[in-house]
Amino acid sequence: LEIILRFVYPLSPQIERDYIPRNMFERDQHLVYAMKENFTGKIKREEYNSLVKINTEGLRDKEYEKDRKTILVLGDSFAFGWGVNNWETYSDVLEEKLGDKYQVINAGVGGYGTDQEVIYLKEEGIKYKPEIIILSFFVGNDLSDNTNEINLTVEEGFLVRNYKKSDKPKIYVYKFIKNRIENIFEIIGSKGKIYDETIEKKEHYKI
């Protein structure tokens, strides 16, 4: 079955992450991978369709001003703002609430562990001379991210998992079956929206 699937159903390198736009990430010498400068695209899933803009510093936000009091936000997908638009990330909301007191720099990157965040702080983040640093820590996976080898990389412009060779056959079969089941649900019309469209409106996030 595995051999047949490899020939008749070749998979993109982006196994299980086909909702992430191509060329949003690139390989990085120190961080393994990082977001690509000046990228603009959308992350689309059933429950959201979010706009992502990366600035010239490789961060998801507007351009930053020098000589301003700065709060630096470090973290993974929660800090990055997975599933929301640029202006809906908690760093952007915080900056709006603080007014002109501080600029809040969103240095969150999906999939990062605290080890990568510390490297980023030493290599890049420190140049912003932050007065306050906010570290987002998710107990659900950050502990394992910090103790295990980084299992994400970039291939052909896609952010992919570094699957072990022994895992690939299972992944091919799983992906094939999952894709066919999803197609069946689409055909019979059972695939409906599972979210309220109001979550896409900026006004919904104002507090």
Short mmCIF file of C-alpha atoms in Angstrom, two decimals, residues 18-142:
data_model
loop_
_atom_site.label_atom_id
_atom_site.label_comp_id
_atom_site.label_asym_id
_atom_site.label_seq_id
_atom_site.Cartn_x
_atom_site.Cartn_y
_atom_site.Cartn_z
CA ASP A 18 -0.93 22.40 4.15
CA TYR A 19 -2.73 25.36 5.74
CA ILE A 20 0.55 27.25 6.18
CA PRO A 21 1.41 29.44 3.16
CA ARG A 22 4.47 28.56 1.14
CA ASN A 23 7.52 30.81 1.64
CA MET A 24 6.27 32.14 4.97
CA PHE A 25 9.30 30.53 6.62
CA GLU A 26 12.94 30.09 5.72
CA ARG A 27 15.87 28.22 7.23
CA ASP A 28 17.94 30.04 9.81
CA GLN A 29 21.49 29.27 10.89
CA HIS A 30 20.86 29.91 14.58
CA LEU A 31 17.13 29.30 15.02
CA VAL A 32 16.69 26.39 12.54
CA TYR A 33 13.82 28.29 10.90
CA ALA A 34 12.43 31.81 11.00
CA MET A 35 9.74 33.89 9.33
CA LYS A 36 10.66 35.39 5.97
CA GLU A 37 11.04 39.15 5.73
CA ASN A 38 8.30 41.10 3.90
CA PHE A 39 6.02 38.08 3.54
CA THR A 40 2.27 38.65 3.12
CA GLY A 41 -0.26 35.84 2.99
CA LYS A 42 -3.15 34.10 4.70
CA ILE A 43 -3.43 31.10 7.00
CA LYS A 44 -6.67 29.37 6.08
CA ARG A 45 -8.50 26.73 8.04
CA GLU A 46 -12.17 25.96 8.51
CA GLU A 47 -12.45 28.08 11.64
CA TYR A 48 -10.37 31.07 10.53
CA ASN A 49 -8.85 32.90 7.57
CA SER A 50 -6.21 35.20 9.03
CA LEU A 51 -3.99 37.76 7.38
CA VAL A 52 -0.26 37.51 8.10
CA LYS A 53 2.18 40.31 7.33
CA ILE A 54 5.86 39.99 8.19
CA ASN A 55 7.93 43.17 8.41
CA THR A 56 11.50 43.84 7.28
CA GLU A 57 12.79 42.46 10.59
CA GLY A 58 11.13 39.09 10.03
CA LEU A 59 8.47 39.72 12.67
CA ARG A 60 4.70 39.67 12.41
CA ASP A 61 3.85 43.33 12.84
CA LYS A 62 4.37 46.83 11.54
CA GLU A 63 7.80 48.45 11.31
CA TYR A 64 9.18 49.47 14.68
CA GLU A 65 10.44 52.85 15.78
CA LYS A 66 13.84 53.44 17.32
CA ASP A 67 14.34 55.29 20.60
CA ARG A 68 10.92 54.36 21.98
CA LYS A 69 10.16 52.57 25.21
CA THR A 70 9.72 48.96 24.19
CA ILE A 71 8.02 45.81 25.42
CA LEU A 72 9.28 42.67 23.70
CA VAL A 73 6.95 39.67 23.46
CA LEU A 74 8.55 36.23 23.02
CA GLY A 75 6.68 32.98 22.51
CA ASP A 76 5.28 30.41 20.13
CA SER A 77 2.00 30.34 18.20
CA PHE A 78 0.07 31.94 21.08
CA ALA A 79 2.29 35.03 20.97
CA PHE A 80 2.42 34.92 17.16
CA GLY A 81 -1.37 35.02 17.11
CA TRP A 82 -2.28 31.84 15.27
CA GLY A 83 -5.81 32.12 13.89
CA VAL A 84 -6.16 35.90 14.16
CA ASN A 85 -5.19 38.85 11.97
CA ASN A 86 -2.14 41.02 12.63
CA TRP A 87 -4.10 43.69 14.48
CA GLU A 88 -5.78 41.09 16.72
CA THR A 89 -2.67 39.61 18.35
CA TYR A 90 -2.44 40.24 22.08
CA SER A 91 0.73 42.28 21.61
CA ASP A 92 -1.10 44.61 19.23
CA VAL A 93 -4.08 44.89 21.58
CA LEU A 94 -1.70 45.63 24.47
CA GLU A 95 0.04 48.37 22.52
CA GLU A 96 -3.30 49.95 21.69
CA LYS A 97 -4.29 49.95 25.37
CA LEU A 98 -0.97 51.50 26.43
CA GLY A 99 -1.32 54.35 23.97
CA ASP A 100 1.95 56.19 23.32
CA LYS A 101 3.68 54.87 26.43
CA TYR A 102 5.27 51.82 24.79
CA GLN A 103 5.67 50.07 21.48
CA VAL A 104 5.02 46.34 21.83
CA ILE A 105 7.14 44.13 19.56
CA ASN A 106 5.64 40.78 18.66
CA ALA A 107 8.54 38.32 18.28
CA GLY A 108 6.35 35.22 18.60
CA VAL A 109 6.94 32.42 16.10
CA GLY A 110 4.77 29.33 15.74
CA GLY A 111 6.48 26.16 16.91
CA TYR A 112 9.30 27.85 18.82
CA GLY A 113 10.47 26.53 22.16
CA THR A 114 11.92 28.65 24.93
CA ASP A 115 15.42 27.68 23.79
CA GLN A 116 14.85 29.29 20.38
CA GLU A 117 13.26 32.32 22.01
CA VAL A 118 16.33 32.84 24.20
CA ILE A 119 18.58 32.56 21.15
CA TYR A 120 16.45 35.13 19.34
CA LEU A 121 16.64 37.46 22.34
CA LYS A 122 20.43 37.27 22.42
CA GLU A 123 20.92 37.52 18.65
CA GLU A 124 18.22 40.02 17.66
CA GLY A 125 15.73 40.99 20.35
CA ILE A 126 18.23 42.73 22.59
CA LYS A 127 18.89 45.37 19.93
CA TYR A 128 15.44 46.85 20.61
CA LYS A 129 16.60 47.58 24.18
CA PRO A 130 13.33 46.38 25.73
CA GLU A 131 12.43 47.71 29.17
CA ILE A 132 10.01 44.82 29.64
CA ILE A 133 10.14 41.30 28.21
CA ILE A 134 7.01 39.13 28.17
CA LEU A 135 7.67 35.41 27.74
CA SER A 136 4.69 33.30 26.67
CA PHE A 137 5.01 29.76 27.99
CA PHE A 138 2.58 26.98 27.06
CA VAL A 139 2.78 24.04 29.45
CA GLY A 140 1.12 21.85 26.82
CA ASN A 141 4.27 21.52 24.70
CA ASP A 142 6.98 23.99 25.68
#
